[in-house]
Short mmCIF file of the N, C-alpha and C atoms (twelve columns), coordinates in Angstrom:
data_MODEL
# 
_entry.id   MODEL 
# 
loop_
_atom_site.group_PDB 
_atom_site.id 
_atom_site.type_symbol 
_atom_site.label_atom_id 
_atom_site.label_alt_id 
_atom_site.label_comp_id 
_atom_site.label_asym_id 
_atom_site.label_seq_id 
_atom_site.Cartn_x 
_atom_site.Cartn_y 
_atom_site.Cartn_z 
_atom_site.pdbx_PDB_model_num 
ATOM 1   N N  . UNK A 1   34.857 221.159 103.715 1 
ATOM 2   C CA . UNK A 1   35.740 220.900 102.603 1 
ATOM 3   C C  . UNK A 1   36.172 222.214 101.972 1 
ATOM 4   N N  . UNK A 2   37.414 222.276 101.543 1 
ATOM 5   C CA . UNK A 2   37.887 223.460 100.834 1 
ATOM 6   C C  . UNK A 2   38.836 223.008 99.752  1 
ATOM 7   N N  . UNK A 3   38.708 223.622 98.591  1 
ATOM 8   C CA . UNK A 3   39.620 223.342 97.489  1 
ATOM 9   C C  . UNK A 3   40.490 224.563 97.264  1 
ATOM 10  N N  . UNK A 4   41.765 224.309 97.037  1 
ATOM 11  C CA . UNK A 4   42.755 225.377 96.935  1 
ATOM 12  C C  . UNK A 4   43.449 225.313 95.588  1 
ATOM 13  N N  . UNK A 5   43.612 226.463 94.966  1 
ATOM 14  C CA . UNK A 5   44.296 226.540 93.680  1 
ATOM 15  C C  . UNK A 5   45.329 227.655 93.739  1 
ATOM 16  N N  . UNK A 6   46.604 227.277 93.586  1 
ATOM 17  C CA . UNK A 6   47.669 228.267 93.572  1 
ATOM 18  C C  . UNK A 6   47.899 228.778 92.149  1 
ATOM 19  N N  . UNK A 7   48.379 229.995 92.068  1 
ATOM 20  C CA . UNK A 7   48.763 230.575 90.790  1 
ATOM 21  C C  . UNK A 7   49.846 231.616 91.035  1 
ATOM 22  N N  . UNK A 8   50.494 232.041 89.951  1 
ATOM 23  C CA . UNK A 8   51.472 233.109 90.060  1 
ATOM 24  C C  . UNK A 8   52.915 232.674 90.017  1 
ATOM 25  N N  . UNK A 9   53.152 231.372 89.937  1 
ATOM 26  C CA . UNK A 9   54.528 230.904 89.862  1 
ATOM 27  C C  . UNK A 9   55.148 231.219 88.515  1 
ATOM 28  N N  . UNK A 10  56.452 231.006 88.419  1 
ATOM 29  C CA . UNK A 10  57.141 231.256 87.168  1 
ATOM 30  C C  . UNK A 10  58.633 231.287 87.354  1 
ATOM 31  N N  . UNK A 11  59.316 231.791 86.324  1 
ATOM 32  C CA . UNK A 11  60.765 231.911 86.332  1 
ATOM 33  C C  . UNK A 11  61.139 233.372 86.525  1 
ATOM 34  N N  . UNK A 12  62.034 233.617 87.449  1 
ATOM 35  C CA . UNK A 12  62.466 234.982 87.741  1 
ATOM 36  C C  . UNK A 12  63.956 234.979 88.045  1 
ATOM 37  N N  . UNK A 13  64.606 236.100 87.786  1 
ATOM 38  C CA . UNK A 13  66.026 236.212 88.108  1 
ATOM 39  C C  . UNK A 13  66.217 236.489 89.590  1 
ATOM 40  N N  . UNK A 14  67.364 236.116 90.075  1 
ATOM 41  C CA . UNK A 14  67.699 236.398 91.470  1 
ATOM 42  C C  . UNK A 14  67.542 237.888 91.747  1 
ATOM 43  N N  . UNK A 15  66.951 238.198 92.892  1 
ATOM 44  C CA . UNK A 15  66.670 239.571 93.255  1 
ATOM 45  C C  . UNK A 15  65.294 240.047 92.842  1 
ATOM 46  N N  . UNK A 16  64.628 239.259 92.028  1 
ATOM 47  C CA . UNK A 16  63.307 239.623 91.546  1 
ATOM 48  C C  . UNK A 16  62.204 239.282 92.528  1 
ATOM 49  N N  . UNK A 17  60.974 239.488 92.075  1 
ATOM 50  C CA . UNK A 17  59.801 239.289 92.925  1 
ATOM 51  C C  . UNK A 17  58.734 238.498 92.185  1 
ATOM 52  N N  . UNK A 18  57.942 237.794 92.972  1 
ATOM 53  C CA . UNK A 18  56.749 237.116 92.474  1 
ATOM 54  C C  . UNK A 18  55.691 237.196 93.557  1 
ATOM 55  N N  . UNK A 19  54.438 237.182 93.140  1 
ATOM 56  C CA . UNK A 19  53.340 237.070 94.103  1 
ATOM 57  C C  . UNK A 19  52.513 235.856 93.750  1 
ATOM 58  N N  . UNK A 20  52.426 234.948 94.705  1 
ATOM 59  C CA . UNK A 20  51.586 233.773 94.546  1 
ATOM 60  C C  . UNK A 20  50.225 234.041 95.153  1 
ATOM 61  N N  . UNK A 21  49.213 233.470 94.518  1 
ATOM 62  C CA . UNK A 21  47.851 233.549 95.035  1 
ATOM 63  C C  . UNK A 21  47.343 232.147 95.316  1 
ATOM 64  N N  . UNK A 22  46.483 232.061 96.285  1 
ATOM 65  C CA . UNK A 22  45.841 230.790 96.640  1 
ATOM 66  C C  . UNK A 22  44.342 231.058 96.745  1 
ATOM 67  N N  . UNK A 23  43.620 230.644 95.733  1 
ATOM 68  C CA . UNK A 23  42.172 230.854 95.698  1 
ATOM 69  C C  . UNK A 23  41.481 229.659 96.330  1 
ATOM 70  N N  . UNK A 24  40.568 229.946 97.248  1 
ATOM 71  C CA . UNK A 24  39.882 228.889 97.978  1 
ATOM 72  C C  . UNK A 24  38.412 228.866 97.654  1 
ATOM 73  N N  . UNK A 25  37.886 227.664 97.506  1 
ATOM 74  C CA . UNK A 25  36.441 227.489 97.414  1 
ATOM 75  C C  . UNK A 25  36.059 226.545 98.537  1 
ATOM 76  N N  . UNK A 26  35.261 227.059 99.465  1 
ATOM 77  C CA . UNK A 26  34.923 226.306 100.670 1 
ATOM 78  C C  . UNK A 26  33.437 226.010 100.708 1 
ATOM 79  N N  . UNK A 27  33.106 224.812 101.159 1 
ATOM 80  C CA . UNK A 27  31.705 224.455 101.386 1 
ATOM 81  C C  . UNK A 27  31.523 224.220 102.877 1 
ATOM 82  N N  . UNK A 28  30.431 224.731 103.419 1 
ATOM 83  C CA . UNK A 28  30.190 224.576 104.847 1 
ATOM 84  C C  . UNK A 28  30.894 225.659 105.635 1 
ATOM 85  N N  . UNK A 29  32.112 225.409 105.972 1 
ATOM 86  C CA . UNK A 29  32.910 226.354 106.744 1 
ATOM 87  C C  . UNK A 29  33.452 227.445 105.806 1 
ATOM 88  N N  . UNK A 30  33.348 228.687 106.204 1 
ATOM 89  C CA . UNK A 30  33.788 229.772 105.334 1 
ATOM 90  C C  . UNK A 30  35.296 229.951 105.400 1 
ATOM 91  N N  . UNK A 31  35.830 230.559 104.349 1 
ATOM 92  C CA . UNK A 31  37.269 230.740 104.213 1 
ATOM 93  C C  . UNK A 31  37.856 231.455 105.410 1 
ATOM 94  N N  . UNK A 32  37.123 232.402 105.983 1 
ATOM 95  C CA . UNK A 32  37.695 233.182 107.074 1 
ATOM 96  C C  . UNK A 32  37.755 232.424 108.390 1 
ATOM 97  N N  . UNK A 33  37.454 231.117 108.342 1 
ATOM 98  C CA . UNK A 33  37.621 230.264 109.527 1 
ATOM 99  C C  . UNK A 33  38.760 229.263 109.347 1 
ATOM 100 N N  . UNK A 34  39.585 229.472 108.338 1 
ATOM 101 C CA . UNK A 34  40.739 228.609 108.109 1 
ATOM 102 C C  . UNK A 34  42.016 229.409 108.297 1 
ATOM 103 N N  . UNK A 35  42.943 228.863 109.075 1 
ATOM 104 C CA . UNK A 35  44.293 229.390 108.999 1 
ATOM 105 C C  . UNK A 35  44.883 228.924 107.672 1 
ATOM 106 N N  . UNK A 36  45.718 229.758 107.074 1 
ATOM 107 C CA . UNK A 36  46.310 229.436 105.784 1 
ATOM 108 C C  . UNK A 36  47.825 229.369 105.902 1 
ATOM 109 N N  . UNK A 37  48.392 228.369 105.295 1 
ATOM 110 C CA . UNK A 37  49.840 228.211 105.338 1 
ATOM 111 C C  . UNK A 37  50.419 228.088 103.943 1 
ATOM 112 N N  . UNK A 38  51.697 228.409 103.849 1 
ATOM 113 C CA . UNK A 38  52.459 228.224 102.619 1 
ATOM 114 C C  . UNK A 38  53.650 227.305 102.921 1 
ATOM 115 N N  . UNK A 39  53.866 226.393 101.999 1 
ATOM 116 C CA . UNK A 39  54.963 225.437 102.111 1 
ATOM 117 C C  . UNK A 39  55.678 225.366 100.774 1 
ATOM 118 N N  . UNK A 40  56.859 224.787 100.765 1 
ATOM 119 C CA . UNK A 40  57.572 224.591 99.512  1 
ATOM 120 C C  . UNK A 40  58.358 223.292 99.562  1 
ATOM 121 N N  . UNK A 41  58.604 222.758 98.385  1 
ATOM 122 C CA . UNK A 41  59.385 221.537 98.286  1 
ATOM 123 C C  . UNK A 41  60.315 221.639 97.085  1 
ATOM 124 N N  . UNK A 42  61.598 221.621 97.370  1 
ATOM 125 C CA . UNK A 42  62.609 221.646 96.320  1 
ATOM 126 C C  . UNK A 42  62.940 220.214 95.899  1 
ATOM 127 N N  . UNK A 43  63.463 220.034 94.707  1 
ATOM 128 C CA . UNK A 43  63.802 218.675 94.243  1 
ATOM 129 C C  . UNK A 43  64.759 217.978 95.205  1 
ATOM 130 N N  . UNK A 44  64.398 216.757 95.571  1 
ATOM 131 C CA . UNK A 44  65.253 215.970 96.443  1 
ATOM 132 C C  . UNK A 44  65.206 216.356 97.901  1 
ATOM 133 N N  . UNK A 45  64.329 217.292 98.243  1 
ATOM 134 C CA . UNK A 45  64.235 217.735 99.639  1 
ATOM 135 C C  . UNK A 45  62.831 217.522 100.171 1 
ATOM 136 N N  . UNK A 46  62.724 217.550 101.475 1 
ATOM 137 C CA . UNK A 46  61.415 217.421 102.098 1 
ATOM 138 C C  . UNK A 46  60.669 218.752 102.017 1 
ATOM 139 N N  . UNK A 47  59.376 218.652 102.102 1 
ATOM 140 C CA . UNK A 47  58.556 219.858 102.118 1 
ATOM 141 C C  . UNK A 47  58.858 220.652 103.379 1 
ATOM 142 N N  . UNK A 48  58.954 221.968 103.220 1 
ATOM 143 C CA . UNK A 48  59.252 222.801 104.379 1 
ATOM 144 C C  . UNK A 48  58.231 223.917 104.521 1 
ATOM 145 N N  . UNK A 49  58.060 224.310 105.744 1 
ATOM 146 C CA . UNK A 49  57.149 225.406 106.100 1 
ATOM 147 C C  . UNK A 49  57.750 226.732 105.656 1 
ATOM 148 N N  . UNK A 50  56.925 227.556 105.024 1 
ATOM 149 C CA . UNK A 50  57.348 228.903 104.620 1 
ATOM 150 C C  . UNK A 50  56.742 229.953 105.544 1 
ATOM 151 N N  . UNK A 51  55.448 229.826 105.798 1 
ATOM 152 C CA . UNK A 51  54.788 230.783 106.670 1 
ATOM 153 C C  . UNK A 51  53.308 230.474 106.786 1 
ATOM 154 N N  . UNK A 52  52.636 231.198 107.676 1 
ATOM 155 C CA . UNK A 52  51.213 230.970 107.901 1 
ATOM 156 C C  . UNK A 52  50.564 232.249 108.402 1 
ATOM 157 N N  . UNK A 53  49.255 232.309 108.218 1 
ATOM 158 C CA . UNK A 53  48.492 233.478 108.648 1 
ATOM 159 C C  . UNK A 53  47.212 233.007 109.312 1 
ATOM 160 N N  . UNK A 54  46.828 233.681 110.385 1 
ATOM 161 C CA . UNK A 54  45.638 233.299 111.135 1 
ATOM 162 C C  . UNK A 54  44.370 233.736 110.415 1 
ATOM 163 N N  . UNK A 55  43.237 233.327 110.976 1 
ATOM 164 C CA . UNK A 55  41.932 233.632 110.366 1 
ATOM 165 C C  . UNK A 55  41.811 235.094 109.939 1 
ATOM 166 N N  . UNK A 56  42.075 235.963 110.876 1 
ATOM 167 C CA . UNK A 56  41.816 237.378 110.627 1 
ATOM 168 C C  . UNK A 56  43.020 238.110 110.073 1 
ATOM 169 N N  . UNK A 57  44.138 237.393 109.942 1 
ATOM 170 C CA . UNK A 57  45.347 238.038 109.469 1 
ATOM 171 C C  . UNK A 57  46.133 238.766 110.533 1 
ATOM 172 N N  . UNK A 58  45.673 238.691 111.768 1 
ATOM 173 C CA . UNK A 58  46.352 239.400 112.857 1 
ATOM 174 C C  . UNK A 58  47.727 238.803 113.123 1 
ATOM 175 N N  . UNK A 59  47.810 237.485 113.098 1 
ATOM 176 C CA . UNK A 59  49.079 236.817 113.379 1 
ATOM 177 C C  . UNK A 59  49.634 236.165 112.123 1 
ATOM 178 N N  . UNK A 60  50.904 236.427 111.874 1 
ATOM 179 C CA . UNK A 60  51.601 235.851 110.730 1 
ATOM 180 C C  . UNK A 60  52.926 235.303 111.223 1 
ATOM 181 N N  . UNK A 61  53.270 234.112 110.771 1 
ATOM 182 C CA . UNK A 61  54.501 233.451 111.182 1 
ATOM 183 C C  . UNK A 61  55.309 233.134 109.926 1 
ATOM 184 N N  . UNK A 62  56.630 233.326 110.025 1 
ATOM 185 C CA . UNK A 62  57.499 233.042 108.890 1 
ATOM 186 C C  . UNK A 62  58.638 232.115 109.289 1 
ATOM 187 N N  . UNK A 63  59.079 231.318 108.345 1 
ATOM 188 C CA . UNK A 63  60.319 230.568 108.528 1 
ATOM 189 C C  . UNK A 63  61.485 231.557 108.515 1 
ATOM 190 N N  . UNK A 64  62.523 231.225 109.248 1 
ATOM 191 C CA . UNK A 64  63.679 232.129 109.318 1 
ATOM 192 C C  . UNK A 64  64.286 232.378 107.937 1 
ATOM 193 N N  . UNK A 65  64.206 231.396 107.070 1 
ATOM 194 C CA . UNK A 65  64.843 231.510 105.752 1 
ATOM 195 C C  . UNK A 65  64.185 232.538 104.850 1 
ATOM 196 N N  . UNK A 66  62.944 232.937 105.161 1 
ATOM 197 C CA . UNK A 66  62.233 233.882 104.292 1 
ATOM 198 C C  . UNK A 66  61.862 235.167 105.015 1 
ATOM 199 N N  . UNK A 67  62.131 235.219 106.301 1 
ATOM 200 C CA . UNK A 67  61.730 236.379 107.093 1 
ATOM 201 C C  . UNK A 67  62.395 237.640 106.547 1 
ATOM 202 N N  . UNK A 68  61.597 238.681 106.376 1 
ATOM 203 C CA . UNK A 68  62.111 239.938 105.843 1 
ATOM 204 C C  . UNK A 68  62.064 240.027 104.332 1 
ATOM 205 N N  . UNK A 69  61.841 238.907 103.665 1 
ATOM 206 C CA . UNK A 69  61.761 238.892 102.196 1 
ATOM 207 C C  . UNK A 69  60.366 238.541 101.706 1 
ATOM 208 N N  . UNK A 70  59.685 237.667 102.413 1 
ATOM 209 C CA . UNK A 70  58.361 237.197 102.013 1 
ATOM 210 C C  . UNK A 70  57.303 237.811 102.918 1 
ATOM 211 N N  . UNK A 71  56.118 238.029 102.352 1 
ATOM 212 C CA . UNK A 71  54.989 238.557 103.113 1 
ATOM 213 C C  . UNK A 71  53.736 237.757 102.774 1 
ATOM 214 N N  . UNK A 72  53.073 237.296 103.818 1 
ATOM 215 C CA . UNK A 72  51.820 236.558 103.652 1 
ATOM 216 C C  . UNK A 72  50.660 237.472 104.022 1 
ATOM 217 N N  . UNK A 73  49.632 237.426 103.218 1 
ATOM 218 C CA . UNK A 73  48.427 238.202 103.502 1 
ATOM 219 C C  . UNK A 73  47.219 237.412 103.046 1 
ATOM 220 N N  . UNK A 74  46.049 237.920 103.355 1 
ATOM 221 C CA . UNK A 74  44.817 237.267 102.912 1 
ATOM 222 C C  . UNK A 74  43.737 238.316 102.724 1 
ATOM 223 N N  . UNK A 75  42.838 238.014 101.808 1 
ATOM 224 C CA . UNK A 75  41.666 238.847 101.565 1 
ATOM 225 C C  . UNK A 75  40.469 237.928 101.724 1 
ATOM 226 N N  . UNK A 76  39.851 237.967 102.888 1 
ATOM 227 C CA . UNK A 76  38.749 237.039 103.157 1 
ATOM 228 C C  . UNK A 76  37.532 237.313 102.272 1 
ATOM 229 N N  . UNK A 77  37.376 238.541 101.834 1 
ATOM 230 C CA . UNK A 77  36.259 238.857 100.938 1 
ATOM 231 C C  . UNK A 77  36.434 238.193 99.577  1 
ATOM 232 N N  . UNK A 78  37.688 237.927 99.203  1 
ATOM 233 C CA . UNK A 78  37.977 237.286 97.917  1 
ATOM 234 C C  . UNK A 78  38.336 235.816 98.066  1 
ATOM 235 N N  . UNK A 79  38.291 235.317 99.309  1 
ATOM 236 C CA . UNK A 79  38.647 233.906 99.559  1 
ATOM 237 C C  . UNK A 79  40.032 233.571 99.007  1 
ATOM 238 N N  . UNK A 80  40.970 234.470 99.225  1 
ATOM 239 C CA . UNK A 80  42.292 234.308 98.633  1 
ATOM 240 C C  . UNK A 80  43.380 234.653 99.642  1 
ATOM 241 N N  . UNK A 81  44.425 233.827 99.628  1 
ATOM 242 C CA . UNK A 81  45.634 234.118 100.399 1 
ATOM 243 C C  . UNK A 81  46.768 234.405 99.416  1 
ATOM 244 N N  . UNK A 82  47.738 235.183 99.901  1 
ATOM 245 C CA . UNK A 82  48.821 235.615 99.017  1 
ATOM 246 C C  . UNK A 82  50.179 235.360 99.667  1 
ATOM 247 N N  . UNK A 83  51.155 235.147 98.811  1 
ATOM 248 C CA . UNK A 83  52.539 235.068 99.256  1 
ATOM 249 C C  . UNK A 83  53.357 235.984 98.353  1 
ATOM 250 N N  . UNK A 84  53.721 237.136 98.885  1 
ATOM 251 C CA . UNK A 84  54.570 238.078 98.158  1 
ATOM 252 C C  . UNK A 84  56.022 237.722 98.436  1 
ATOM 253 N N  . UNK A 85  56.764 237.464 97.380  1 
ATOM 254 C CA . UNK A 85  58.153 237.036 97.526  1 
ATOM 255 C C  . UNK A 85  59.070 238.057 96.869  1 
ATOM 256 N N  . UNK A 86  59.898 238.699 97.660  1 
ATOM 257 C CA . UNK A 86  60.851 239.692 97.174  1 
ATOM 258 C C  . UNK A 86  62.274 239.208 97.407  1 
ATOM 259 N N  . UNK A 87  63.202 239.846 96.723  1 
ATOM 260 C CA . UNK A 87  64.629 239.501 96.879  1 
ATOM 261 C C  . UNK A 87  64.844 237.994 96.755  1 
ATOM 262 N N  . UNK A 88  64.260 237.431 95.719  1 
ATOM 263 C CA . UNK A 88  64.324 235.973 95.554  1 
ATOM 264 C C  . UNK A 88  65.745 235.501 95.295  1 
ATOM 265 N N  . UNK A 89  66.026 234.316 95.808  1 
ATOM 266 C CA . UNK A 89  67.334 233.688 95.688  1 
ATOM 267 C C  . UNK A 89  67.187 232.352 94.960  1 
ATOM 268 N N  . UNK A 90  68.249 231.873 94.331  1 
ATOM 269 C CA . UNK A 90  68.151 230.553 93.670  1 
ATOM 270 C C  . UNK A 90  67.693 229.457 94.621  1 
ATOM 271 N N  . UNK A 91  68.042 229.558 95.879  1 
ATOM 272 C CA . UNK A 91  67.625 228.528 96.837  1 
ATOM 273 C C  . UNK A 91  66.148 228.594 97.193  1 
ATOM 274 N N  . UNK A 92  65.440 229.601 96.691  1 
ATOM 275 C CA . UNK A 92  63.986 229.650 96.854  1 
ATOM 276 C C  . UNK A 92  63.271 228.817 95.792  1 
ATOM 277 N N  . UNK A 93  64.018 228.293 94.831  1 
ATOM 278 C CA . UNK A 93  63.421 227.475 93.783  1 
ATOM 279 C C  . UNK A 93  62.762 226.242 94.389  1 
ATOM 280 N N  . UNK A 94  61.483 226.046 94.081  1 
ATOM 281 C CA . UNK A 94  60.711 224.946 94.650  1 
ATOM 282 C C  . UNK A 94  59.299 224.978 94.076  1 
ATOM 283 N N  . UNK A 95  58.566 223.924 94.353  1 
ATOM 284 C CA . UNK A 95  57.113 223.953 94.157  1 
ATOM 285 C C  . UNK A 95  56.509 224.497 95.442  1 
ATOM 286 N N  . UNK A 96  55.683 225.500 95.293  1 
ATOM 287 C CA . UNK A 96  55.059 226.153 96.433  1 
ATOM 288 C C  . UNK A 96  53.604 225.703 96.559  1 
ATOM 289 N N  . UNK A 97  53.224 225.364 97.782  1 
ATOM 290 C CA . UNK A 97  51.885 224.887 98.073  1 
ATOM 291 C C  . UNK A 97  51.219 225.781 99.113  1 
ATOM 292 N N  . UNK A 98  49.925 226.009 98.941  1 
ATOM 293 C CA . UNK A 98  49.174 226.599 100.030 1 
ATOM 294 C C  . UNK A 98  48.340 225.502 100.697 1 
ATOM 295 N N  . UNK A 99  47.980 225.746 101.931 1 
ATOM 296 C CA . UNK A 99  47.252 224.762 102.715 1 
ATOM 297 C C  . UNK A 99  46.308 225.473 103.673 1 
ATOM 298 N N  . UNK A 100 45.245 224.775 104.044 1 
ATOM 299 C CA . UNK A 100 44.238 225.328 104.941 1 
ATOM 300 C C  . UNK A 100 44.093 224.431 106.164 1 
ATOM 301 N N  . UNK A 101 43.983 225.053 107.312 1 
ATOM 302 C CA . UNK A 101 43.846 224.339 108.581 1 
ATOM 303 C C  . UNK A 101 42.518 224.712 109.215 1 
ATOM 304 N N  . UNK A 102 41.659 223.730 109.428 1 
ATOM 305 C CA . UNK A 102 40.332 223.992 109.982 1 
ATOM 306 C C  . UNK A 102 40.265 223.823 111.493 1 
ATOM 307 N N  . UNK A 103 41.359 223.367 112.112 1 
ATOM 308 C CA . UNK A 103 41.323 223.073 113.541 1 
ATOM 309 C C  . UNK A 103 41.870 224.210 114.406 1 
ATOM 310 N N  . UNK A 104 42.599 225.131 113.805 1 
ATOM 311 C CA . UNK A 104 43.245 226.154 114.615 1 
ATOM 312 C C  . UNK A 104 42.256 227.226 115.039 1 
ATOM 313 N N  . UNK A 105 42.614 227.923 116.107 1 
ATOM 314 C CA . UNK A 105 41.794 229.014 116.598 1 
ATOM 315 C C  . UNK A 105 41.996 230.277 115.793 1 
ATOM 316 N N  . UNK A 106 41.260 231.313 116.104 1 
ATOM 317 C CA . UNK A 106 41.256 232.538 115.281 1 
ATOM 318 C C  . UNK A 106 42.565 233.295 115.257 1 
ATOM 319 N N  . UNK A 107 43.441 233.049 116.232 1 
ATOM 320 C CA . UNK A 107 44.698 233.794 116.268 1 
ATOM 321 C C  . UNK A 107 45.914 232.903 116.039 1 
ATOM 322 N N  . UNK A 108 45.675 231.711 115.578 1 
ATOM 323 C CA . UNK A 108 46.750 230.746 115.410 1 
ATOM 324 C C  . UNK A 108 47.259 230.738 113.970 1 
ATOM 325 N N  . UNK A 109 48.582 230.719 113.820 1 
ATOM 326 C CA . UNK A 109 49.239 230.593 112.520 1 
ATOM 327 C C  . UNK A 109 50.157 229.370 112.624 1 
ATOM 328 N N  . UNK A 110 49.610 228.183 112.418 1 
ATOM 329 C CA . UNK A 110 50.343 226.967 112.735 1 
ATOM 330 C C  . UNK A 110 51.389 226.566 111.697 1 
ATOM 331 N N  . UNK A 111 52.364 225.787 112.163 1 
ATOM 332 C CA . UNK A 111 53.381 225.223 111.279 1 
ATOM 333 C C  . UNK A 111 52.992 223.850 110.758 1 
ATOM 334 N N  . UNK A 112 52.125 223.166 111.484 1 
ATOM 335 C CA . UNK A 112 51.759 221.801 111.124 1 
ATOM 336 C C  . UNK A 112 50.249 221.621 111.243 1 
ATOM 337 N N  . UNK A 113 49.794 220.452 110.814 1 
ATOM 338 C CA . UNK A 113 48.398 220.080 111.053 1 
ATOM 339 C C  . UNK A 113 47.408 220.563 110.026 1 
ATOM 340 N N  . UNK A 114 47.872 220.804 108.806 1 
ATOM 341 C CA . UNK A 114 46.968 221.310 107.774 1 
ATOM 342 C C  . UNK A 114 46.117 220.198 107.177 1 
ATOM 343 N N  . UNK A 115 44.891 220.558 106.837 1 
ATOM 344 C CA . UNK A 115 43.905 219.583 106.392 1 
ATOM 345 C C  . UNK A 115 43.750 219.526 104.878 1 
ATOM 346 N N  . UNK A 116 43.927 220.624 104.218 1 
ATOM 347 C CA . UNK A 116 43.678 220.695 102.782 1 
ATOM 348 C C  . UNK A 116 44.884 221.346 102.100 1 
ATOM 349 N N  . UNK A 117 45.170 220.857 100.896 1 
ATOM 350 C CA . UNK A 117 46.359 221.304 100.152 1 
ATOM 351 C C  . UNK A 117 46.005 221.612 98.705  1 
ATOM 352 N N  . UNK A 118 46.699 222.605 98.160  1 
ATOM 353 C CA . UNK A 118 46.594 222.875 96.746  1 
ATOM 354 C C  . UNK A 118 47.514 221.961 95.950  1 
ATOM 355 N N  . UNK A 119 47.502 222.147 94.648  1 
ATOM 356 C CA . UNK A 119 48.270 221.269 93.763  1 
ATOM 357 C C  . UNK A 119 49.701 221.758 93.575  1 
ATOM 358 N N  . UNK A 120 49.969 222.989 93.966  1 
ATOM 359 C CA . UNK A 120 51.325 223.519 93.880  1 
ATOM 360 C C  . UNK A 120 51.565 224.340 92.636  1 
ATOM 361 N N  . UNK A 121 52.502 225.274 92.744  1 
ATOM 362 C CA . UNK A 121 52.918 226.073 91.600  1 
ATOM 363 C C  . UNK A 121 54.439 226.198 91.637  1 
ATOM 364 N N  . UNK A 122 55.066 226.077 90.485  1 
ATOM 365 C CA . UNK A 122 56.523 226.068 90.411  1 
ATOM 366 C C  . UNK A 122 57.077 227.486 90.438  1 
ATOM 367 N N  . UNK A 123 58.070 227.679 91.272  1 
ATOM 368 C CA . UNK A 123 58.834 228.928 91.304  1 
ATOM 369 C C  . UNK A 123 60.290 228.575 91.029  1 
ATOM 370 N N  . UNK A 124 60.854 229.199 90.016  1 
ATOM 371 C CA . UNK A 124 62.243 228.950 89.655  1 
ATOM 372 C C  . UNK A 124 62.988 230.276 89.643  1 
ATOM 373 N N  . UNK A 125 64.099 230.318 90.344  1 
ATOM 374 C CA . UNK A 125 64.894 231.537 90.449  1 
ATOM 375 C C  . UNK A 125 66.265 231.264 89.853  1 
ATOM 376 N N  . UNK A 126 66.597 232.011 88.817  1 
ATOM 377 C CA . UNK A 126 67.883 231.825 88.148  1 
ATOM 378 C C  . UNK A 126 68.927 232.772 88.734  1 
ATOM 379 N N  . UNK A 127 70.173 232.320 88.706  1 
ATOM 380 C CA . UNK A 127 71.258 233.141 89.268  1 
ATOM 381 C C  . UNK A 127 71.843 234.088 88.228  1 
# 
């Protein structure tokens, strides 16, 4: 079991930056055995994949819409994953969720199949 808590959301102007954090508390399986993913859901739209990072951070995958602007990282010693968002656009406005996948291998950064989800944090980008 793992519980996830996102933080760092807020209101920012277009072109600005935010860093989201996802703090994990895991029982049994340690944090460094979970692939971590970030997703977002805008009003009236389906949840979409933003990116993911493997156990050790070696492999990172991004959606085309955020590639070159967003960076995913993790600090296994702090049980925390991060989503650094730069050059934000109004279309990045959404609730952002982190998720943990316990089934993937050590080098996998999956798009689907996540087992645990945080409650989400709102990111709003004004034009």
